[in-house]
XYZ file of N, CA and C in Angstrom:
561
model
N 83.968 -17.612 118.960
C 83.643 -16.285 119.442
C 83.455 -16.325 120.953
N 83.777 -15.203 121.558
C 83.612 -15.045 122.990
C 82.736 -13.818 123.207
N 81.711 -13.960 124.053
C 80.802 -12.878 124.370
C 81.079 -12.416 125.801
N 80.923 -11.132 126.026
C 81.131 -10.606 127.379
C 80.285 -9.350 127.586
N 79.937 -9.118 128.820
C 79.151 -7.933 129.208
C 79.918 -7.231 130.342
N 79.819 -5.917 130.346
C 80.407 -5.150 131.436
C 79.534 -3.938 131.715
N 79.225 -3.723 132.974
C 78.493 -2.534 133.416
C 79.476 -1.686 134.209
N 79.574 -0.393 133.854
C 80.510 0.500 134.511
C 80.339 0.467 136.028
N 81.463 0.537 136.724
C 81.489 0.509 138.164
C 82.536 1.497 138.644
N 82.181 2.436 139.496
C 83.087 3.491 139.931
C 84.286 2.927 140.678
N 84.068 1.988 141.587
C 85.193 1.426 142.347
C 86.179 0.703 141.442
N 85.648 -0.016 140.457
C 86.510 -0.690 139.520
C 87.278 0.322 138.656
N 86.612 1.413 138.302
C 87.269 2.470 137.547
C 88.408 3.086 138.347
N 88.205 3.282 139.654
C 89.265 3.809 140.513
C 90.453 2.842 140.568
N 90.171 1.543 140.645
C 91.256 0.554 140.655
C 92.027 0.603 139.331
N 91.284 0.748 138.217
C 91.938 0.866 136.929
C 92.830 2.106 136.892
N 92.301 3.243 137.363
C 93.080 4.483 137.333
C 94.351 4.361 138.168
N 94.260 3.719 139.327
C 95.440 3.494 140.160
C 96.432 2.582 139.439
N 95.929 1.515 138.834
C 96.784 0.610 138.050
C 97.487 1.376 136.932
N 96.711 2.182 136.214
C 97.293 2.942 135.098
C 98.356 3.912 135.594
N 98.064 4.599 136.665
C 98.990 5.596 137.188
C 100.254 4.960 137.742
N 100.128 3.899 138.524
C 101.269 3.307 139.227
C 102.010 2.246 138.429
N 101.372 1.650 137.428
C 101.999 0.551 136.734
C 102.073 0.755 135.226
N 100.946 0.945 134.584
C 100.908 0.954 133.126
C 101.648 2.136 132.528
N 101.657 3.273 133.197
C 102.358 4.444 132.670
C 103.865 4.274 132.718
N 104.322 3.317 133.478
C 105.747 3.057 133.554
C 106.453 4.000 134.526
N 107.657 4.328 134.210
C 108.534 5.054 135.120
C 108.138 6.526 135.317
N 107.315 7.073 134.476
C 106.995 8.508 134.547
C 106.486 8.941 135.922
N 105.681 8.130 136.562
C 105.138 8.511 137.874
C 106.232 8.537 138.933
N 107.333 7.835 138.694
C 108.378 7.701 139.700
C 109.552 8.645 139.493
N 109.482 9.546 138.519
C 110.588 10.461 138.261
C 110.788 11.412 139.441
N 109.727 12.058 139.884
C 109.856 12.992 140.998
C 110.226 12.272 142.305
N 109.610 11.125 142.639
C 110.066 10.419 143.830
C 111.548 10.028 143.760
N 112.025 9.627 142.587
C 113.453 9.303 142.437
C 114.308 10.533 142.657
N 113.844 11.667 142.132
C 114.579 12.924 142.313
C 114.670 13.253 143.808
N 113.558 13.119 144.544
C 113.566 13.400 145.974
C 114.460 12.410 146.725
N 114.510 11.167 146.293
C 115.416 10.183 146.915
C 116.876 10.586 146.717
N 117.204 11.009 145.490
C 118.573 11.460 145.237
C 118.931 12.685 146.070
N 117.989 13.609 146.194
C 118.237 14.764 147.059
C 118.438 14.328 148.500
N 117.659 13.358 148.963
C 117.804 12.863 150.340
C 119.183 12.254 150.541
N 119.649 11.496 149.551
C 121.005 10.890 149.656
C 122.057 11.997 149.710
N 121.884 13.013 148.907
C 122.797 14.156 148.919
C 122.808 14.827 150.311
N 121.635 15.001 150.890
C 121.553 15.611 152.213
C 122.223 14.730 153.269
N 122.061 13.399 153.166
C 122.707 12.496 154.117
C 124.218 12.594 154.006
N 124.720 12.633 152.781
C 126.175 12.764 152.578
C 126.670 14.090 153.151
N 125.944 15.164 152.859
C 126.333 16.472 153.386
C 126.269 16.494 154.911
N 125.267 15.841 155.485
C 125.143 15.777 156.943
C 126.285 14.992 157.557
N 126.681 13.906 156.895
C 127.793 13.100 157.415
C 129.101 13.867 157.359
N 129.292 14.654 156.322
C 130.531 15.429 156.157
C 130.572 16.603 157.154
N 129.448 17.292 157.291
C 129.431 18.503 158.125
C 129.015 18.220 159.565
N 128.374 17.088 159.825
C 127.909 16.784 161.154
C 126.658 17.574 161.538
N 125.946 18.083 160.562
C 124.754 18.917 160.813
C 123.521 18.014 160.898
N 122.888 17.973 162.056
C 121.717 17.115 162.281
C 120.492 17.613 161.496
N 120.410 18.875 161.199
C 119.274 19.428 160.447
C 119.209 18.810 159.044
N 120.388 18.542 158.477
C 120.432 17.922 157.144
C 119.872 16.509 157.177
N 120.085 15.779 158.277
C 119.500 14.456 158.410
C 117.957 14.539 158.469
N 117.454 15.532 159.168
C 115.997 15.741 159.246
C 115.450 16.077 157.855
N 116.156 16.942 157.130
C 115.724 17.289 155.755
C 115.731 16.039 154.856
N 116.749 15.186 155.018
C 116.814 13.960 154.233
C 115.618 13.056 154.550
N 115.271 12.950 155.811
C 114.125 12.120 156.217
C 112.829 12.672 155.608
N 112.666 13.992 155.639
C 111.477 14.618 155.056
C 111.401 14.352 153.560
N 112.527 14.456 152.887
C 112.547 14.195 151.440
C 112.201 12.749 151.135
N 112.683 11.818 151.948
C 112.337 10.402 151.748
C 110.851 10.153 151.952
N 110.279 10.799 152.969
C 108.840 10.647 153.206
C 108.044 11.177 152.010
N 108.474 12.319 151.487
C 107.804 12.880 150.305
C 107.937 11.941 149.117
N 109.119 11.373 148.927
C 109.344 10.460 147.802
C 108.429 9.254 147.859
N 108.250 8.693 149.048
C 107.384 7.525 149.212
C 105.915 7.911 149.069
N 105.550 9.083 149.560
C 104.149 9.498 149.572
C 103.629 9.985 148.228
N 104.501 10.498 147.370
C 104.031 11.118 146.116
C 103.145 10.237 145.245
N 103.524 8.996 144.960
C 102.645 8.161 144.125
C 101.270 7.940 144.760
N 101.255 7.726 146.069
C 99.981 7.479 146.767
C 99.150 8.757 146.844
N 99.823 9.882 146.988
C 99.147 11.166 146.969
C 98.492 11.395 145.604
N 99.192 11.018 144.548
C 98.648 11.125 143.200
C 97.369 10.303 143.046
N 97.359 9.099 143.560
C 96.171 8.241 143.491
C 95.042 8.855 144.314
N 95.348 9.364 145.489
C 94.329 10.000 146.342
C 93.702 11.214 145.653
N 94.521 12.055 145.030
C 94.007 13.218 144.300
C 93.143 12.763 143.127
N 93.615 11.765 142.414
C 92.864 11.232 141.279
C 91.504 10.700 141.718
N 91.448 9.979 142.826
C 90.168 9.469 143.334
C 89.242 10.597 143.744
N 89.795 11.656 144.288
C 88.973 12.823 144.621
C 88.342 13.443 143.394
N 89.106 13.526 142.309
C 88.567 14.057 141.047
C 87.465 13.157 140.496
N 87.669 11.860 140.600
C 86.658 10.912 140.129
C 85.377 11.070 140.942
N 85.515 11.146 142.254
C 84.334 11.320 143.119
C 83.580 12.604 142.767
N 84.310 13.667 142.505
C 83.683 14.941 142.141
C 82.913 14.795 140.828
N 83.543 14.159 139.850
C 82.881 13.951 138.555
C 81.613 13.130 138.709
N 81.676 12.114 139.544
C 80.518 11.216 139.733
C 79.361 11.939 140.461
N 79.702 12.863 141.362
C 78.658 13.651 142.030
C 77.937 14.566 141.036
N 78.693 15.065 140.038
C 78.100 15.969 139.043
C 77.272 15.239 138.008
N 77.657 14.001 137.666
C 76.958 13.223 136.650
C 76.959 11.759 137.067
N 75.795 11.274 137.503
C 75.709 9.898 138.013
C 75.398 8.866 136.926
N 75.499 9.252 135.656
C 75.141 8.343 134.582
C 76.243 7.312 134.263
N 77.433 7.469 134.813
C 78.555 6.572 134.501
C 78.197 5.111 134.773
N 77.624 4.845 135.916
C 77.335 3.453 136.285
C 76.131 2.872 135.551
N 75.480 3.654 134.728
C 74.346 3.166 133.927
C 74.769 2.703 132.544
N 76.048 2.883 132.213
C 76.570 2.504 130.912
C 76.924 1.019 130.902
N 76.489 0.312 129.866
C 76.844 -1.109 129.714
C 77.548 -1.298 128.376
N 78.443 -2.271 128.380
C 79.213 -2.581 127.184
C 79.075 -4.076 126.893
N 78.873 -4.379 125.615
C 78.818 -5.765 125.168
C 80.001 -5.995 124.230
N 80.714 -7.076 124.469
C 81.878 -7.409 123.671
C 81.635 -8.705 122.904
N 82.120 -8.753 121.677
C 82.206 -10.000 120.936
C 83.634 -10.087 120.440
N 84.379 -11.075 120.959
C 85.760 -11.296 120.558
C 85.773 -12.377 119.488
N 86.481 -12.115 118.410
C 86.635 -13.111 117.349
C 88.076 -13.049 116.865
N 88.415 -13.890 115.906
C 89.774 -13.917 115.388
C 90.136 -12.585 114.715
N 89.166 -11.841 114.219
C 89.419 -10.585 113.531
C 89.541 -9.379 114.428
N 89.018 -9.462 115.638
C 89.072 -8.325 116.537
C 87.937 -8.318 117.528
N 87.635 -7.110 117.998
C 86.627 -6.935 119.039
C 85.481 -6.112 118.467
N 84.263 -6.605 118.639
C 83.075 -5.803 118.306
C 82.537 -5.324 119.625
N 82.417 -3.997 119.776
C 81.987 -3.376 121.018
C 80.689 -2.611 120.810
N 79.713 -2.875 121.674
C 78.464 -2.128 121.692
C 78.372 -1.418 123.034
N 78.213 -0.096 122.992
C 78.117 0.700 124.205
C 76.702 1.264 124.313
N 76.013 0.938 125.410
C 74.672 1.453 125.626
C 74.696 2.479 126.767
N 74.285 3.715 126.423
C 74.252 4.795 127.404
C 73.110 5.729 127.089
N 72.324 6.046 128.113
C 71.215 7.006 127.968
C 70.263 6.652 126.827
N 69.962 5.394 126.696
C 69.004 4.946 125.699
C 69.554 4.854 124.287
N 70.820 5.129 124.085
C 71.435 5.057 122.763
C 72.481 3.960 122.745
N 72.682 3.372 121.587
C 73.701 2.348 121.417
C 74.661 2.771 120.321
N 75.960 2.692 120.646
C 77.004 2.950 119.653
C 77.795 1.659 119.485
N 78.182 1.371 118.225
C 78.917 0.145 117.960
C 80.257 0.465 117.304
N 81.262 -0.312 117.686
C 82.617 -0.122 117.189
C 83.224 -1.472 116.853
N 84.009 -1.520 115.797
C 84.817 -2.686 115.481
C 86.262 -2.296 115.687
N 86.935 -3.028 116.551
C 88.317 -2.721 116.907
C 89.196 -3.903 116.502
N 89.970 -3.764 115.431
C 90.872 -4.869 115.080
C 91.988 -4.996 116.109
N 92.526 -6.175 116.263
C 93.588 -6.384 117.266
C 94.818 -5.514 116.970
N 95.000 -5.133 115.725
C 96.143 -4.279 115.373
C 96.016 -2.894 116.029
N 94.803 -2.488 116.405
C 94.600 -1.204 117.054
C 94.592 -1.306 118.589
N 94.690 -2.504 119.114
C 94.756 -2.685 120.559
C 96.211 -2.510 120.975
N 96.466 -1.482 121.794
C 97.838 -1.192 122.167
C 98.405 -2.201 123.153
N 97.571 -2.625 124.111
C 98.044 -3.567 125.114
C 96.854 -4.114 125.877
N 96.980 -5.340 126.361
C 95.979 -5.943 127.239
C 96.707 -6.424 128.486
N 96.232 -5.961 129.630
C 96.778 -6.418 130.904
C 95.757 -7.338 131.565
N 96.216 -8.534 131.909
C 95.364 -9.453 132.651
C 95.642 -9.262 134.134
N 94.597 -9.073 134.913
C 94.691 -8.986 136.370
C 93.915 -10.169 136.938
N 93.833 -10.254 138.227
C 93.189 -11.408 138.862
C 91.726 -11.547 138.464
N 90.966 -10.444 138.461
C 89.532 -10.503 138.200
C 89.093 -9.748 136.946
N 90.048 -9.148 136.239
C 89.680 -8.222 135.181
C 90.750 -8.171 134.105
N 90.339 -7.730 132.906
C 91.269 -7.403 131.834
C 91.172 -5.899 131.577
N 92.314 -5.255 131.320
C 92.340 -3.870 130.880
C 92.805 -3.900 129.424
N 91.914 -3.512 128.529
C 92.189 -3.557 127.095
C 92.432 -2.130 126.621
N 93.679 -1.754 126.427
C 94.036 -0.405 126.031
C 93.802 -0.220 124.536
N 92.941 0.742 124.220
C 92.660 1.097 122.818
C 93.179 2.496 122.524
N 93.860 3.080 123.480
C 94.500 4.389 123.363
C 95.541 4.475 124.463
N 96.346 5.513 124.477
C 97.400 5.591 125.485
C 96.830 5.716 126.892
N 95.680 6.382 127.040
C 95.036 6.491 128.345
C 93.614 5.964 128.342
N 93.163 5.435 127.234
C 91.794 4.928 127.120
C 91.819 3.403 127.102
N 91.086 2.826 128.036
C 91.058 1.364 128.114
C 89.652 0.891 128.367
N 89.390 -0.298 127.888
C 88.128 -0.976 128.169
C 88.378 -1.899 129.360
N 87.464 -1.909 130.297
C 87.563 -2.769 131.458
C 86.629 -3.953 131.216
N 87.137 -5.136 131.431
C 86.336 -6.346 131.234
C 86.502 -7.264 132.422
N 85.466 -7.421 133.211
C 85.474 -8.341 134.350
C 85.480 -9.760 133.835
N 86.319 -10.596 134.398
C 86.367 -12.011 133.992
C 85.043 -12.710 134.249
N 84.329 -12.282 135.283
C 83.040 -12.908 135.600
C 81.991 -12.630 134.504
N 82.195 -11.596 133.702
C 81.231 -11.262 132.639
C 81.508 -11.926 131.307
N 82.486 -12.850 131.261
C 82.880 -13.495 130.010
C 82.113 -14.812 129.843
N 81.557 -14.988 128.637
C 80.868 -16.223 128.324
C 81.629 -16.884 127.166
N 82.438 -17.880 127.491
C 83.279 -18.545 126.504
C 82.610 -19.854 126.065
N 82.726 -20.144 124.768
C 82.240 -21.426 124.286
C 83.136 -22.558 124.770
N 84.456 -22.318 124.728
C 85.411 -23.298 125.230
C 86.415 -22.584 126.140
N 86.846 -23.223 127.229
C 87.757 -22.590 128.176
C 89.043 -22.125 127.510
N 89.480 -20.922 127.869
C 90.734 -20.386 127.316
C 90.618 -19.755 125.954
N 89.423 -19.698 125.395
C 89.252 -19.156 124.041
C 89.658 -17.682 123.977
N 89.297 -16.897 124.986
C 89.652 -15.484 125.010
C 91.164 -15.311 125.096
N 91.819 -16.150 125.880
C 93.287 -16.097 125.984
C 93.918 -16.298 124.606
N 93.370 -17.191 123.807
C 93.894 -17.447 122.467
C 93.781 -16.197 121.591
N 92.653 -15.479 121.728
C 92.507 -14.251 120.950
C 93.516 -13.195 121.410
N 93.730 -13.105 122.721
C 94.689 -12.124 123.227
C 96.126 -12.488 122.875
N 96.399 -13.774 122.757
C 97.756 -14.199 122.389
C 98.132 -13.768 120.981
N 97.144 -13.406 120.156
C 97.403 -12.832 118.839
C 98.240 -11.559 118.982
N 98.066 -10.864 120.117
C 98.751 -9.598 120.364
C 100.249 -9.775 120.665
N 100.664 -10.993 120.937
C 102.077 -11.242 121.243
C 102.492 -10.565 122.536
N 103.565 -9.746 122.493
C 104.083 -9.087 123.679
C 103.157 -7.999 124.195
N 102.187 -7.597 123.431
C 101.242 -6.572 123.895
C 100.228 -7.147 124.867
N 100.197 -8.471 125.014
C 99.314 -9.125 125.989
C 100.143 -9.448 127.209
N 99.851 -8.780 128.311
C 100.576 -8.991 129.564
C 99.754 -9.901 130.462
N 100.130 -11.163 130.503
C 99.409 -12.163 131.292
C 99.618 -11.935 132.786
N 98.696 -12.452 133.563
C 98.797 -12.422 135.007
C 99.953 -13.342 135.382
N 100.848 -12.810 136.192
C 101.971 -13.632 136.649
C 101.503 -14.551 137.753
N 101.963 -15.779 137.697
C 101.594 -16.758 138.707
C 102.827 -17.098 139.524
N 102.652 -17.233 140.854
C 103.811 -17.609 141.673
C 104.256 -19.023 141.369
N 105.411 -19.419 141.919
C 106.015 -20.707 141.626
C 105.066 -21.873 141.863
N 104.145 -21.737 142.839
C 103.208 -22.823 143.137
C 102.181 -23.052 142.069
N 102.011 -22.102 141.140
C 101.080 -22.284 140.043
C 99.712 -21.676 140.248
N 99.423 -21.198 141.462
C 98.111 -20.571 141.685
C 98.205 -19.094 141.387
N 97.094 -18.445 140.985
C 97.133 -17.021 140.681
C 97.588 -16.207 141.885
N 98.315 -15.144 141.614
C 98.778 -14.286 142.694
C 97.655 -13.493 143.289
N 97.890 -12.915 144.444
C 96.859 -12.149 145.153
C 96.811 -10.699 144.756
N 97.029 -10.382 143.503
C 97.043 -8.992 143.071
C 95.655 -8.378 143.164
N 95.593 -7.164 143.607
C 94.332 -6.444 143.671
C 94.263 -5.373 142.615
N 95.392 -4.891 142.168
C 95.377 -3.829 141.149
C 95.107 -4.385 139.782
């Protein structure tokens, strides 16, 4: 068994939301930027054919929009999170206790003096992403448990990895560069 504790943290939640938006959701976030890139290419071709400099300017504007859209989405999302936190500051008072075993995850959530307990079999875990300092354990399409690696208490090294390997392709390990050391990922 592996035991772990996690206390909610707003900055970590923002990093998770950015990760989810820019990476875990897949190509959906990049559909509009790709559309704007295609429009920019069309404008460049039209500008080259007609010799109209205004079309080059329009193409440049479209490319800037295409690059900025994903980051603008993260900025808007962070603004919404900040607003929610100003209205209710109880988020960072929530703690979660995990017990990982061969059968699944036992989760205890303590908030506002109450404790709720859940048993989550690995068959219900949609995906686990390993990052440099944290695991994101998806138990729904947009719902994930955040687990800081520093909060893990393993009886033997690598025990949690063995439990996650039960998930097969649903466990996305941290990629390591050719030198073998962990990459410098922040997301």
